[in-house]
Short mmCIF file of C-alpha atoms in Angstrom, two decimals:
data_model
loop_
_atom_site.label_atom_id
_atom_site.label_comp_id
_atom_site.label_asym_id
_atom_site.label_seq_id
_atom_site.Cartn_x
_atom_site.Cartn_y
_atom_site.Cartn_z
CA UNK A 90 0.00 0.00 0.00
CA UNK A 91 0.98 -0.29 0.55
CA UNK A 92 -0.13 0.71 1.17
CA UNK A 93 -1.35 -0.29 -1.64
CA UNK A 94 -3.89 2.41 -2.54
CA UNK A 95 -4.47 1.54 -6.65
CA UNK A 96 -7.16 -0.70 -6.64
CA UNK A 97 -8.99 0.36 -2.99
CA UNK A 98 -12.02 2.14 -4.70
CA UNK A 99 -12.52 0.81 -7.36
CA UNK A 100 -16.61 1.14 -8.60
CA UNK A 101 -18.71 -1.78 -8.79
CA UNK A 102 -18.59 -2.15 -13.02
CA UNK A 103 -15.00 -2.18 -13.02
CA UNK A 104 -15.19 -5.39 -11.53
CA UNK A 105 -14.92 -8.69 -13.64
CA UNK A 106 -18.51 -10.22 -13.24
CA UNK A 107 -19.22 -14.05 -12.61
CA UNK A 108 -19.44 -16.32 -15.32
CA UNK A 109 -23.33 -17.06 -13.94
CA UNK A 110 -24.50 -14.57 -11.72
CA UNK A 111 -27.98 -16.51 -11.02
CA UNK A 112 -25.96 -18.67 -9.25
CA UNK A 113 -24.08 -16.56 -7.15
CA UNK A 114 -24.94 -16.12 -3.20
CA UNK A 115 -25.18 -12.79 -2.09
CA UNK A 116 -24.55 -13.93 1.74
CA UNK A 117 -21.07 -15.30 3.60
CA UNK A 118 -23.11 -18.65 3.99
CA UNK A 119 -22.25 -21.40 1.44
CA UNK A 120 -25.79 -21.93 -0.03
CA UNK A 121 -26.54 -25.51 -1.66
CA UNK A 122 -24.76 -24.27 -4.86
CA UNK A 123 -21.61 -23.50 -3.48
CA UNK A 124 -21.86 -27.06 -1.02
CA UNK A 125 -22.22 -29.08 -4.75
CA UNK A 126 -19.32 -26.88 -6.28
CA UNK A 127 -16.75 -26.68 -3.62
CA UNK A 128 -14.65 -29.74 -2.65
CA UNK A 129 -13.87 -30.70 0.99
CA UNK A 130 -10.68 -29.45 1.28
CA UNK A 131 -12.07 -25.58 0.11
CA UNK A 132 -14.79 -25.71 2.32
CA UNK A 133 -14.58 -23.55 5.53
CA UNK A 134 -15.00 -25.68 8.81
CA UNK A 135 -17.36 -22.68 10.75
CA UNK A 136 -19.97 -20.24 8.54
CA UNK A 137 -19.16 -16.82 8.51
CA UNK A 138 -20.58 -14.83 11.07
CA UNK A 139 -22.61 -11.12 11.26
CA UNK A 140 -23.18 -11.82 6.93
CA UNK A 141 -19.49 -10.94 6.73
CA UNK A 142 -17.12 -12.87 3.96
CA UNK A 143 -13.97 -11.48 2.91
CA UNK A 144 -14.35 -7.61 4.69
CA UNK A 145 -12.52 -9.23 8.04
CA UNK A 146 -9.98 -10.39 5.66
CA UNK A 147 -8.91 -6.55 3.88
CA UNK A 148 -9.43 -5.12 7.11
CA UNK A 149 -6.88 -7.43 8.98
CA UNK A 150 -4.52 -6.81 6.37
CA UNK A 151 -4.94 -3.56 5.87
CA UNK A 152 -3.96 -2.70 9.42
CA UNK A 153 -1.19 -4.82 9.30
CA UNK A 154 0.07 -2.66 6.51
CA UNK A 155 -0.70 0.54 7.63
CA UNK A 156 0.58 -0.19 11.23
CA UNK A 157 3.96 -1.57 9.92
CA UNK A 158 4.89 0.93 6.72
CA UNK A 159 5.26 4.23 9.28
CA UNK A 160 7.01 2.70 11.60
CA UNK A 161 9.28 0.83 9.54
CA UNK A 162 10.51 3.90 7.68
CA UNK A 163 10.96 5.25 11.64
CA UNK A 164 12.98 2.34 12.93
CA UNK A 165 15.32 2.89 9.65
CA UNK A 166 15.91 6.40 10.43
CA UNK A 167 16.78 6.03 14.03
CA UNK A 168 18.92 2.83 13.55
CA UNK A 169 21.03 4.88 10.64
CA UNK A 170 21.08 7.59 12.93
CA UNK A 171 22.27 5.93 15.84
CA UNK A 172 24.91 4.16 13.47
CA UNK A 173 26.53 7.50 12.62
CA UNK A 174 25.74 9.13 15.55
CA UNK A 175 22.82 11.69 14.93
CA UNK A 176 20.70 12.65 17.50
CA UNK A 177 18.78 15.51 15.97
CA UNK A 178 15.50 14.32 15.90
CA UNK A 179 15.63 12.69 19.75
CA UNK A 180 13.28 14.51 22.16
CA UNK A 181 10.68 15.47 19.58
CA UNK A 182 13.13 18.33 18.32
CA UNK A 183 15.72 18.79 15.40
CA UNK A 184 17.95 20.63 17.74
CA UNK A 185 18.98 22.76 14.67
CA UNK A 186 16.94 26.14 14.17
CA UNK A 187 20.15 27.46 12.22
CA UNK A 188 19.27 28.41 8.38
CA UNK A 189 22.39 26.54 7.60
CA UNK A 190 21.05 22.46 6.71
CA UNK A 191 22.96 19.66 9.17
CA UNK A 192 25.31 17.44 6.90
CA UNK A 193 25.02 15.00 9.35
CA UNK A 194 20.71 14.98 9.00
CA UNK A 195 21.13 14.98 4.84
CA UNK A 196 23.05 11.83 5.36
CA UNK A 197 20.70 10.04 7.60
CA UNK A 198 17.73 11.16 5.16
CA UNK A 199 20.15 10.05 2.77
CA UNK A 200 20.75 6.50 3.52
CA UNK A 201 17.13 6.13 5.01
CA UNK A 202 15.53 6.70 1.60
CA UNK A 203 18.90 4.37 -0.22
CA UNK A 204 17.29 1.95 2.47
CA UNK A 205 13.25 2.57 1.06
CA UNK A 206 14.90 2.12 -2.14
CA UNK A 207 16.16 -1.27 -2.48
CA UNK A 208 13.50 -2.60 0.60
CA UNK A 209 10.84 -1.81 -1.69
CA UNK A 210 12.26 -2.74 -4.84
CA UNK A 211 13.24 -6.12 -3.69
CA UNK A 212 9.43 -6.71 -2.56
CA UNK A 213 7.77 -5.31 -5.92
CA UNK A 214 10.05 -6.80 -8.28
CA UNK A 215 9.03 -10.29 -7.01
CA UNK A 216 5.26 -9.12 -6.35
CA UNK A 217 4.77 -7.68 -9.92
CA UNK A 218 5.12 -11.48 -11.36
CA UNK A 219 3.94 -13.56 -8.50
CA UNK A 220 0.39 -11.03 -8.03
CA UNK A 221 -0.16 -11.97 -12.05
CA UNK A 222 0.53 -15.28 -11.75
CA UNK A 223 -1.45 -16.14 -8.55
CA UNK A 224 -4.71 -13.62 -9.61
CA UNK A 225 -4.64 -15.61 -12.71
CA UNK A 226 -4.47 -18.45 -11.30
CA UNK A 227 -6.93 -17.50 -8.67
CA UNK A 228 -9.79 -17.20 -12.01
CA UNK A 229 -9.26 -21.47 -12.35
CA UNK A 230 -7.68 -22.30 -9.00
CA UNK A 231 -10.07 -20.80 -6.45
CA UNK A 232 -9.90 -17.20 -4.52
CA UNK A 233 -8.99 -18.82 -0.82
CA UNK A 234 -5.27 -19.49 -1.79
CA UNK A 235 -5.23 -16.16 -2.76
CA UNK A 236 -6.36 -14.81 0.30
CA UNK A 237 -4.41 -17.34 2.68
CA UNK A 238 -0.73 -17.31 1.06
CA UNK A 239 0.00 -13.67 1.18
CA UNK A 240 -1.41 -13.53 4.64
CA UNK A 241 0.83 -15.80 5.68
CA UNK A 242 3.55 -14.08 3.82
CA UNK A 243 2.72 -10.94 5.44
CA UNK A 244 3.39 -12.63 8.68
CA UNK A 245 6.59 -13.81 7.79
CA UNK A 246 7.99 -10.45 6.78
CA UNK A 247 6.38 -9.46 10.74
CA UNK A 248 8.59 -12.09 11.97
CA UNK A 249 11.96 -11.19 10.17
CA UNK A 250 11.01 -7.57 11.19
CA UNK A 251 11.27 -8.78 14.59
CA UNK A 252 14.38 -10.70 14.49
CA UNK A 253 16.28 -7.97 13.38
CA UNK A 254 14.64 -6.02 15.86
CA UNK A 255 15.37 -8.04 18.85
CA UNK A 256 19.21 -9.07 17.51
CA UNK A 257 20.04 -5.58 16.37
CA UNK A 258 20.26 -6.83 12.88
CA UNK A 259 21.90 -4.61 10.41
CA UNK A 260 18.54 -3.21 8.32
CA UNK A 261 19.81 -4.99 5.31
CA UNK A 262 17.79 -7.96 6.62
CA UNK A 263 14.73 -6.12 6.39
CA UNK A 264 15.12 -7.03 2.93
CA UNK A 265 14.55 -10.50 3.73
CA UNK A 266 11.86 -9.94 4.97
CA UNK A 267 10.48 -7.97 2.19
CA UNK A 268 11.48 -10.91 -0.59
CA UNK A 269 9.61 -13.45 1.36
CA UNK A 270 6.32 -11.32 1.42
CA UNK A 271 6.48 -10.37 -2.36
CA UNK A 272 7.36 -14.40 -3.03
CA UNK A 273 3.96 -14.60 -0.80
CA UNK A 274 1.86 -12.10 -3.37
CA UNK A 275 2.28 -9.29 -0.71
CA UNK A 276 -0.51 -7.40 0.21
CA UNK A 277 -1.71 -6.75 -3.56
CA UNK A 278 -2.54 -10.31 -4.18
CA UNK A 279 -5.08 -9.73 -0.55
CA UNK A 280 -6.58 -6.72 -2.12
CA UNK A 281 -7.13 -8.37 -5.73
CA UNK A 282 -8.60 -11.75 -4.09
CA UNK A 283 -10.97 -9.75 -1.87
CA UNK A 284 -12.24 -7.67 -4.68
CA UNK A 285 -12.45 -10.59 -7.13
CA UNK A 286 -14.21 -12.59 -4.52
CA UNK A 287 -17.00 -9.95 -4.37
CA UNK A 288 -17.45 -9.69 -8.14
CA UNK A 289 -17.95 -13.87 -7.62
CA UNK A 290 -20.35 -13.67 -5.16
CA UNK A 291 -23.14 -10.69 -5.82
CA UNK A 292 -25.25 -9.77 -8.71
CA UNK A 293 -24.99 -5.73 -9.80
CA UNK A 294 -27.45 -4.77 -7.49
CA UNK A 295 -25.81 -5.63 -4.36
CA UNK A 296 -22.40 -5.53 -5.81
CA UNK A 297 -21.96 -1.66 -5.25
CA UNK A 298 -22.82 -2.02 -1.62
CA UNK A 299 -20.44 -4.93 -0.92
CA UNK A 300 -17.43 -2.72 -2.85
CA UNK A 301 -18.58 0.60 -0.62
CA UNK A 302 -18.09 -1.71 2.06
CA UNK A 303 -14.56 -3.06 1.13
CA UNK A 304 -13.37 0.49 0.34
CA UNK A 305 -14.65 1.73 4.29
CA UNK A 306 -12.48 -1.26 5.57
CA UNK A 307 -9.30 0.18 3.46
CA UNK A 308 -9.67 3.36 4.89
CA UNK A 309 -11.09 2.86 8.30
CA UNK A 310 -8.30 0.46 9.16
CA UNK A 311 -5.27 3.02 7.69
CA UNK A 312 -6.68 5.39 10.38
CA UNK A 313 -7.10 3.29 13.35
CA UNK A 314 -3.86 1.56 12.52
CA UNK A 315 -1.80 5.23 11.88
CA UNK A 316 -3.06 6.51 15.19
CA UNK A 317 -2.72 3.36 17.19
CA UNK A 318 0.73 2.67 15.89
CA UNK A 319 2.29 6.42 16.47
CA UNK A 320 0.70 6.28 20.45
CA UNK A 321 2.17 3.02 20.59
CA UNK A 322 5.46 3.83 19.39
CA UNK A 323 6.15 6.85 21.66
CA UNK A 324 5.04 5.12 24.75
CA UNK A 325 6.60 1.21 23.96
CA UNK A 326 9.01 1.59 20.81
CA UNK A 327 8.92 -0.31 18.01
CA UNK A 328 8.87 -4.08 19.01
CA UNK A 329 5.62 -4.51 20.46
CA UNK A 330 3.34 -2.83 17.70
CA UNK A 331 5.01 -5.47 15.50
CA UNK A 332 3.71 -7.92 17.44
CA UNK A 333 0.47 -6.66 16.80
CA UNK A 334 1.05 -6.67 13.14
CA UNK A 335 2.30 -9.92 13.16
CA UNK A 336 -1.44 -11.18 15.00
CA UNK A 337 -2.89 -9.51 12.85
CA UNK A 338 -1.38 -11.03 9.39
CA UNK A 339 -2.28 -14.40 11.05
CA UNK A 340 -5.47 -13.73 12.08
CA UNK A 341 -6.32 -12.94 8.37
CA UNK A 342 -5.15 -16.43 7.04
CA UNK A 343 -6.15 -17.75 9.57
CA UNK A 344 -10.08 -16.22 9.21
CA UNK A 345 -9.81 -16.57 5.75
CA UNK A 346 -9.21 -20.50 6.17
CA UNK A 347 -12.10 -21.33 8.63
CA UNK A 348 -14.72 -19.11 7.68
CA UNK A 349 -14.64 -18.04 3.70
CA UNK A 350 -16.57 -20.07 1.29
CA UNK A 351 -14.95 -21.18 -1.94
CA UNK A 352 -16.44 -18.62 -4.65
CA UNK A 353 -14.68 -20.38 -7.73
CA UNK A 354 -15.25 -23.70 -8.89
CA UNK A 355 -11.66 -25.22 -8.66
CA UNK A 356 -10.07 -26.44 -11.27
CA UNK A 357 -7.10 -29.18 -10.01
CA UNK A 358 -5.74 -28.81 -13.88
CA UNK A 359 -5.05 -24.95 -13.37
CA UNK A 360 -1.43 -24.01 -13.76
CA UNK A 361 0.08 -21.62 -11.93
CA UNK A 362 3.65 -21.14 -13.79
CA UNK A 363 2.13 -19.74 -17.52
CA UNK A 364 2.23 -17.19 -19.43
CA UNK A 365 -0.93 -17.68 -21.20
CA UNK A 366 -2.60 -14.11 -19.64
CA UNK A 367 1.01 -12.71 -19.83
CA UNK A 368 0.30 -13.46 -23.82
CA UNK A 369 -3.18 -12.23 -23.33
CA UNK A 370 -1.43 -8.38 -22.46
CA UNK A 371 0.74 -8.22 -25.35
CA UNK A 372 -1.86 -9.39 -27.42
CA UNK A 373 -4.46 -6.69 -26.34
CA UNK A 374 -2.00 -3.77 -26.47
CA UNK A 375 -0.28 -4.69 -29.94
CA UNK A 376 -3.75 -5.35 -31.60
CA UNK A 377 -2.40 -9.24 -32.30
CA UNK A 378 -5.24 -11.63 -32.01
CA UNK A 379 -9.16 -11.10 -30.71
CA UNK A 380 -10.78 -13.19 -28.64
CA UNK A 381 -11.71 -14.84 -25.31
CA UNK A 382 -9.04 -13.44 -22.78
CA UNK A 383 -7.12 -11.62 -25.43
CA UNK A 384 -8.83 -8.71 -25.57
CA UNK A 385 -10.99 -6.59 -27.85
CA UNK A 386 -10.51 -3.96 -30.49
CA UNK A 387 -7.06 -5.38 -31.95
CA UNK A 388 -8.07 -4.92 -34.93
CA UNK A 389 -8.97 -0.93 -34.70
CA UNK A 390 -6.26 1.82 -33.89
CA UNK A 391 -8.41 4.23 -32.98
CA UNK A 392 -9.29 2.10 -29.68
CA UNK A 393 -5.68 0.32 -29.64
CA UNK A 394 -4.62 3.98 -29.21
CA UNK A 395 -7.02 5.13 -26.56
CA UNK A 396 -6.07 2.33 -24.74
CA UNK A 397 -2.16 3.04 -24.23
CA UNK A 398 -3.62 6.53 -23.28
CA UNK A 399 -5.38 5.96 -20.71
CA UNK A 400 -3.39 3.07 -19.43
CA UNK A 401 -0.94 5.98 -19.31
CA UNK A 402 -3.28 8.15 -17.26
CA UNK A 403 -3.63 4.87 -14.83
CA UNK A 404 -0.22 4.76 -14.61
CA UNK A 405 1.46 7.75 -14.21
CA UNK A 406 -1.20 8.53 -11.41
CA UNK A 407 -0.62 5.03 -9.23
CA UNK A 408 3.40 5.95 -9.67
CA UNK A 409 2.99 9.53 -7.98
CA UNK A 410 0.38 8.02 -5.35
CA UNK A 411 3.26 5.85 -4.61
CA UNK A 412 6.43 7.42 -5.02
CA UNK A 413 4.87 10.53 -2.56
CA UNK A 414 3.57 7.72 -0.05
CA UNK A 415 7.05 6.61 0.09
CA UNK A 416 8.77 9.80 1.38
CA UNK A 417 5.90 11.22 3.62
CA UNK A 418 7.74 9.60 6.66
CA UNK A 419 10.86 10.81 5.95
CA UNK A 420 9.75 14.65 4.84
CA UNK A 421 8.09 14.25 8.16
CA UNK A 422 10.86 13.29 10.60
CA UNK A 423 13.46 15.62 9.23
CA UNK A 424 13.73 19.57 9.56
CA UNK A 425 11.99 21.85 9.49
CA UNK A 426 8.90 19.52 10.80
CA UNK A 427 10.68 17.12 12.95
CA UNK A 428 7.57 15.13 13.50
CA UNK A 429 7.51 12.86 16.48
CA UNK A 430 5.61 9.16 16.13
CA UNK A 431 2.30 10.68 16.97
CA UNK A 432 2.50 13.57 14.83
CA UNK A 433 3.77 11.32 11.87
CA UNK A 434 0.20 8.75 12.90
CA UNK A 435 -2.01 11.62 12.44
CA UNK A 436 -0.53 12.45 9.39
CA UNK A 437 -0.50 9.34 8.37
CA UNK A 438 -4.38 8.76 9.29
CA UNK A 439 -4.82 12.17 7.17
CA UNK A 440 -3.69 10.21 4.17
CA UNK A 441 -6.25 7.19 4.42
CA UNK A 442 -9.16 9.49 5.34
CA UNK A 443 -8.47 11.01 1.55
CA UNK A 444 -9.80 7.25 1.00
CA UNK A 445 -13.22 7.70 2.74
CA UNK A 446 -13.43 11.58 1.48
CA UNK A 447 -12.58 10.64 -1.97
CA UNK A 448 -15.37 7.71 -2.08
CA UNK A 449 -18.10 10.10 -0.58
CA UNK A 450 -17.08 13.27 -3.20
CA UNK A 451 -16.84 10.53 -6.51
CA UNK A 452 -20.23 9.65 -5.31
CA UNK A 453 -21.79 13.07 -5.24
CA UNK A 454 -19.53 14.53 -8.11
CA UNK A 455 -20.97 11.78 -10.56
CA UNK A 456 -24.35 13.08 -10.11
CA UNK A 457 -23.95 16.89 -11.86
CA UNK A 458 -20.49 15.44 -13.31
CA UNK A 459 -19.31 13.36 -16.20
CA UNK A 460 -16.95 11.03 -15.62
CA UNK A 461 -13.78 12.46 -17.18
CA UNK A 462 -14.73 16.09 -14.93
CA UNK A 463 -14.79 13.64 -11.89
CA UNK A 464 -11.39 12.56 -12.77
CA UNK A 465 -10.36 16.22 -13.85
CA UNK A 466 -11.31 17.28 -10.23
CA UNK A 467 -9.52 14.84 -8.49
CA UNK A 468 -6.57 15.09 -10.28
CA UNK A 469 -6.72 19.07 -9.36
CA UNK A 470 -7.07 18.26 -5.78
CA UNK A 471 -3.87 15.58 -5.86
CA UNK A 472 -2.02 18.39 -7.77
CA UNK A 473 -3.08 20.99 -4.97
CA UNK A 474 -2.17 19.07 -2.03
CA UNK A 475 1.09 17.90 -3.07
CA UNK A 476 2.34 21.47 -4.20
CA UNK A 477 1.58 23.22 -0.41
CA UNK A 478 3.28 20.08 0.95
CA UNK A 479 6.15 20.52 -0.94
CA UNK A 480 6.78 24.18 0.69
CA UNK A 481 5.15 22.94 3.80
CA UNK A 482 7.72 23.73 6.75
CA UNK A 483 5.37 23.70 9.63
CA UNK A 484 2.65 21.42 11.21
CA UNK A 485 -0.19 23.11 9.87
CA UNK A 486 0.52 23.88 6.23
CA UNK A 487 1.60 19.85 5.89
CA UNK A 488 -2.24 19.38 7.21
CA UNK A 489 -3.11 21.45 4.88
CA UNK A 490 -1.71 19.66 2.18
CA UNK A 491 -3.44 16.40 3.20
CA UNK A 492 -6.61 18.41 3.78
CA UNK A 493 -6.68 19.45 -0.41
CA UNK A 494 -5.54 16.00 -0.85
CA UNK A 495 -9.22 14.88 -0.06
CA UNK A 496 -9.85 14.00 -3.66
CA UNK A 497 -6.83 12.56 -5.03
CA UNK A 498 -8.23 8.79 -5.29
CA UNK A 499 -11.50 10.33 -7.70
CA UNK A 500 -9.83 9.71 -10.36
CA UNK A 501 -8.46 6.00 -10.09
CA UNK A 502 -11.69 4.58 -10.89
CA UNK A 503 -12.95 6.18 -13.46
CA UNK A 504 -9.48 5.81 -15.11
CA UNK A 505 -10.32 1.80 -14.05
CA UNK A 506 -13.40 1.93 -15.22
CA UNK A 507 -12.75 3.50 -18.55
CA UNK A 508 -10.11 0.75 -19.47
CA UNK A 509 -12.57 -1.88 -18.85
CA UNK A 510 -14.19 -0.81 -21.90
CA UNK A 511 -11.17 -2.29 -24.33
CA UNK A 512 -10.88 -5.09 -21.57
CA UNK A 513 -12.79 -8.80 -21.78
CA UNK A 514 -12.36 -9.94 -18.09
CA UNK A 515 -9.81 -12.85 -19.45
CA UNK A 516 -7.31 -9.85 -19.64
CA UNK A 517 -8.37 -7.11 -17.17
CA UNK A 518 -6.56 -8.62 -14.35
CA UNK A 519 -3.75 -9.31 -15.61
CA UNK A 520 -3.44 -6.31 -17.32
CA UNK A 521 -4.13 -4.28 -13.97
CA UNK A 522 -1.82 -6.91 -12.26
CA UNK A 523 0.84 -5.66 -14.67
CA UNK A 524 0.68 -1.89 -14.74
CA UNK A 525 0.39 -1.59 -11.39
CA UNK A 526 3.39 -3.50 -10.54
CA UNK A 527 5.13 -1.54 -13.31
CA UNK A 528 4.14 1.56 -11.67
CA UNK A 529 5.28 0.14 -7.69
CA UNK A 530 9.01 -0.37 -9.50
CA UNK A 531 9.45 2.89 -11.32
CA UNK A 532 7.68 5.15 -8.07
CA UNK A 533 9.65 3.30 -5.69
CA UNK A 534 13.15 3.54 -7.88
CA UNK A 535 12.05 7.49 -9.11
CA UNK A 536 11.22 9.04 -6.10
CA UNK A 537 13.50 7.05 -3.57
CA UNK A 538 16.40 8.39 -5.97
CA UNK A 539 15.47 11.88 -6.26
CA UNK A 540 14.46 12.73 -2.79
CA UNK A 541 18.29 12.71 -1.73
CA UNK A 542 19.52 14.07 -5.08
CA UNK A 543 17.61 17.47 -4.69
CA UNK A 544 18.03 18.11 -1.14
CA UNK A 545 20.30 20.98 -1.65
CA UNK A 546 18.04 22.48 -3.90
CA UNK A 547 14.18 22.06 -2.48
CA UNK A 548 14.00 18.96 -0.17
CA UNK A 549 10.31 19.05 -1.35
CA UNK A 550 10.90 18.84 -4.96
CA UNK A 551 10.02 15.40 -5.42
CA UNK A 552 5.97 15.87 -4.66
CA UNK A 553 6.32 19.24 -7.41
CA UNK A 554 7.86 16.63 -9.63
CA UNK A 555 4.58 14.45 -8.76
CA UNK A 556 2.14 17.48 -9.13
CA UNK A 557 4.09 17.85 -12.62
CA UNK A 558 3.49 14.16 -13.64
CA UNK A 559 -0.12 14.60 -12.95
CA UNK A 560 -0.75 17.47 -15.64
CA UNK A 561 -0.11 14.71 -18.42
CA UNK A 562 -2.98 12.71 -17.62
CA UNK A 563 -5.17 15.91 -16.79
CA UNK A 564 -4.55 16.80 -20.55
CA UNK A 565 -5.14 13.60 -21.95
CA UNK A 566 -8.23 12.99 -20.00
CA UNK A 567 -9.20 16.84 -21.20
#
């Protein structure tokens, strides 16, 4: 997220709908159709309580994310810092209200983002082929693996996190960590199962409430989880919030295995290791080939053409929703903010109320708005927020950056929803499942890198770069 923010609210008809719909349950309770199509090794021991089915799941993980991804970026800066012997930021204060930067802080914010850098690259570059493969796989296989795997995998990264913690690891081994979660899926493979598993299991009409629903969990847990962890932090440390986001991970596989129904028939002759919907991409975007799971409109330029366009838009907008994510923590903990670990919570809870805010404003905007104004709008507010943030050197103008920010996820569905018009549901996830990853490599590798590069010159340059990017889809949506 990932704080993974690219697919959280996505609308209803961007999902892929069930091959039968009239057969569908609407409920967590297996019905008599899912009993005949499930075998016993899919079925859940225990029915799912309250109506619920895979919203427990998200939310679990979800907090798990946004507990860990704050305070890992932290625990990086004050284990470089007490490496080279920087203690500018202890006590809540920079200690330096001289005009002239510290040489000592530009190396720690140095290192620290070197650190983001190849962490995060080391989890996405596994992530953007394993999430393809197993989503894929997920259409023949069932959506339960999906769910269980990167939960698990999620725990595992927990558990290296608190080795290293314990030992005094070198941070290097946070890498570890990171490869094993990616080999897992990572967190996008939860997010894709959970809204693939709703497109299984409703018709239209109840679909929209189920996605609302999903969406609330995304960003009700980022908030509870941003403000719980900063508290936490400042009154324990680091080690025992981990522990919390290791229960968590587990409890998610663990709820996903004894109470979510199979919503896929299983297949035992699906593969995982192909590259049939890897062929299915290349075929849609170079106009080679029509058919089931290939894509549509090959044969015509004209919507060949739109299609790289807007996959464009969708892609230039999830990199600068992720590069900036990255680098909030570390804008925030260096001067002139110096945020402490409950400042950098709230500020961090700012970010995933933009998720509930956005939701509620797409909503109303679509009734006086088309579409492409919806998107228009909340590509203004993204372009807003980030430019005050990048000159923000106090407490309140950062919140006011977040605050203008309240409509910067508007436009990732409709830019979703638009592409599913060239898309047959054979190649929409994989094609997602590809562009997104794409976009978590280069945001992670852009930003990371020019954050320290441009410190002498604006240490906020990196979110105008971002409010730069977003212009080019603005135009081409105009």
């Amino acid at each position: 997220m990932d704080e993974r923010d690219t697919a959280a609210i996505l609308p209803a008809d961007t999902l892929p709908s069930p091959d039968n719909e009239s057969t569908t349950n609407d409920s967590c309770s297996p019905n008599e159709e899912v009993e005949i199509r499930t075998s016993s090794f899919r079925r859940p021991p225990f029915a799912c309580p309250f109506g619920l089915s895979v919203e427990p799941v998200l939310f679990l993980s979800m907090f798990s994310i946004a507990l860990q991804a704050p305070l890992t970026t932290q625990y990086l800066w004050d284990r470089i810092s007490e490496d080279l012997g920087y203690n500018g930021t202890k006590g809540g204060g920079c200690g330096n209200t001289s005009d002239r930067p510290d040489p000592l802080q530009k190396e720690v914010e140095t290192l620290t983002a070197h650190w983001n850098l190849y962490i995060n690259l080391g989890g996405f570059a596994l992530g953007v082929v394993v999430v393809t493969l197993l989503g894929s796989w997920s259409d023949l296989a069932g959506r339960r693996p999906v769910l269980i795997v990167p939960s698990l995998g999620l725990a595992l990264q927990a558990v290296v996190y608190l080795v290293v913690m314990y030992q005094k690891l070198p941070v290097a081994y946070f890498l570890v960590g990171r490869l094993l979660s990616g080999l897992s899926g990572d967190f996008n493979s939860v997010l894709a199962g959970c809204f693939s598993y709703v497109a299984d299991t409703t018709d239209r009409r109840s679909r929209t409430f189920r996605v609302a629903v999903l969406e609330a969990c995304i960003g009700v847990a980022g908030m509870f989880a941003s403000v719980i962890g900063g508290q936490w932090r400042r009154a324990q440390g680091y080690i025992n919030p981990f522990w919390l986001v290791l229960a968590t991970s587990l409890a998610a596989a663990l709820y996903a295995y004894l109470f979510v129904p199979e919503s896929v028939s299983p297949d035992p002759s699906a593969k995982l290791f192909t590259t049939r919907h890897h062929r299915a991409v290349y075929r849609l975007y170079s106009g080679r080939g029509r058919g089931a799971g290939e894509g549509t409109g090959g044969g015509d330029s004209s919507q060949r053409c739109k299609l790289w366009l807007y996959t464009l838009c969708f892609f230039l907008l999830v990199t600068v929703h992720m590069g900036s994510r990255d680098l909030y923590v570390l804008y925030e903990l260096s001067a002139p903010l110096c945020w402490g670990p409950a400042l950098i919570g709230y500020g961090s809870a700012a970010q995933y109320l933009g998720y509930l805010s956005s939701l509620l404003g797409l909503r109303l905007l679509q009734l006086r708005l088309a579409d492409s104004w919806v998107a228009v709008v909340g590509l203004a507010s993204n372009v807003a927020g980030l430019v005050v943030i990048a000159f923000a050197d106090n407490t309140q103008l950062m919140f006011t950056g977040y605050g203008l920010c309240f409509l910067y996820m508007a436009a990732t569905p409709v830019l979703s929803s638009t592409c599913r018009v060239f898309l047959v549901p054979g190649a929409l996830f994989a094609s997602v499942a590809c562009v997104e990853g794409l976009s978590y490599l280069v945001a992670s590798g852009l930003f990371n890198s020019i954050y320290p590069a441009t410190l002498h010159l604006l240490k906020g340059f990196p979110f105008l770069f971002g409010a730069v990017l977003l212009l080019i889809p603005a135009g081409i949506i105009g």
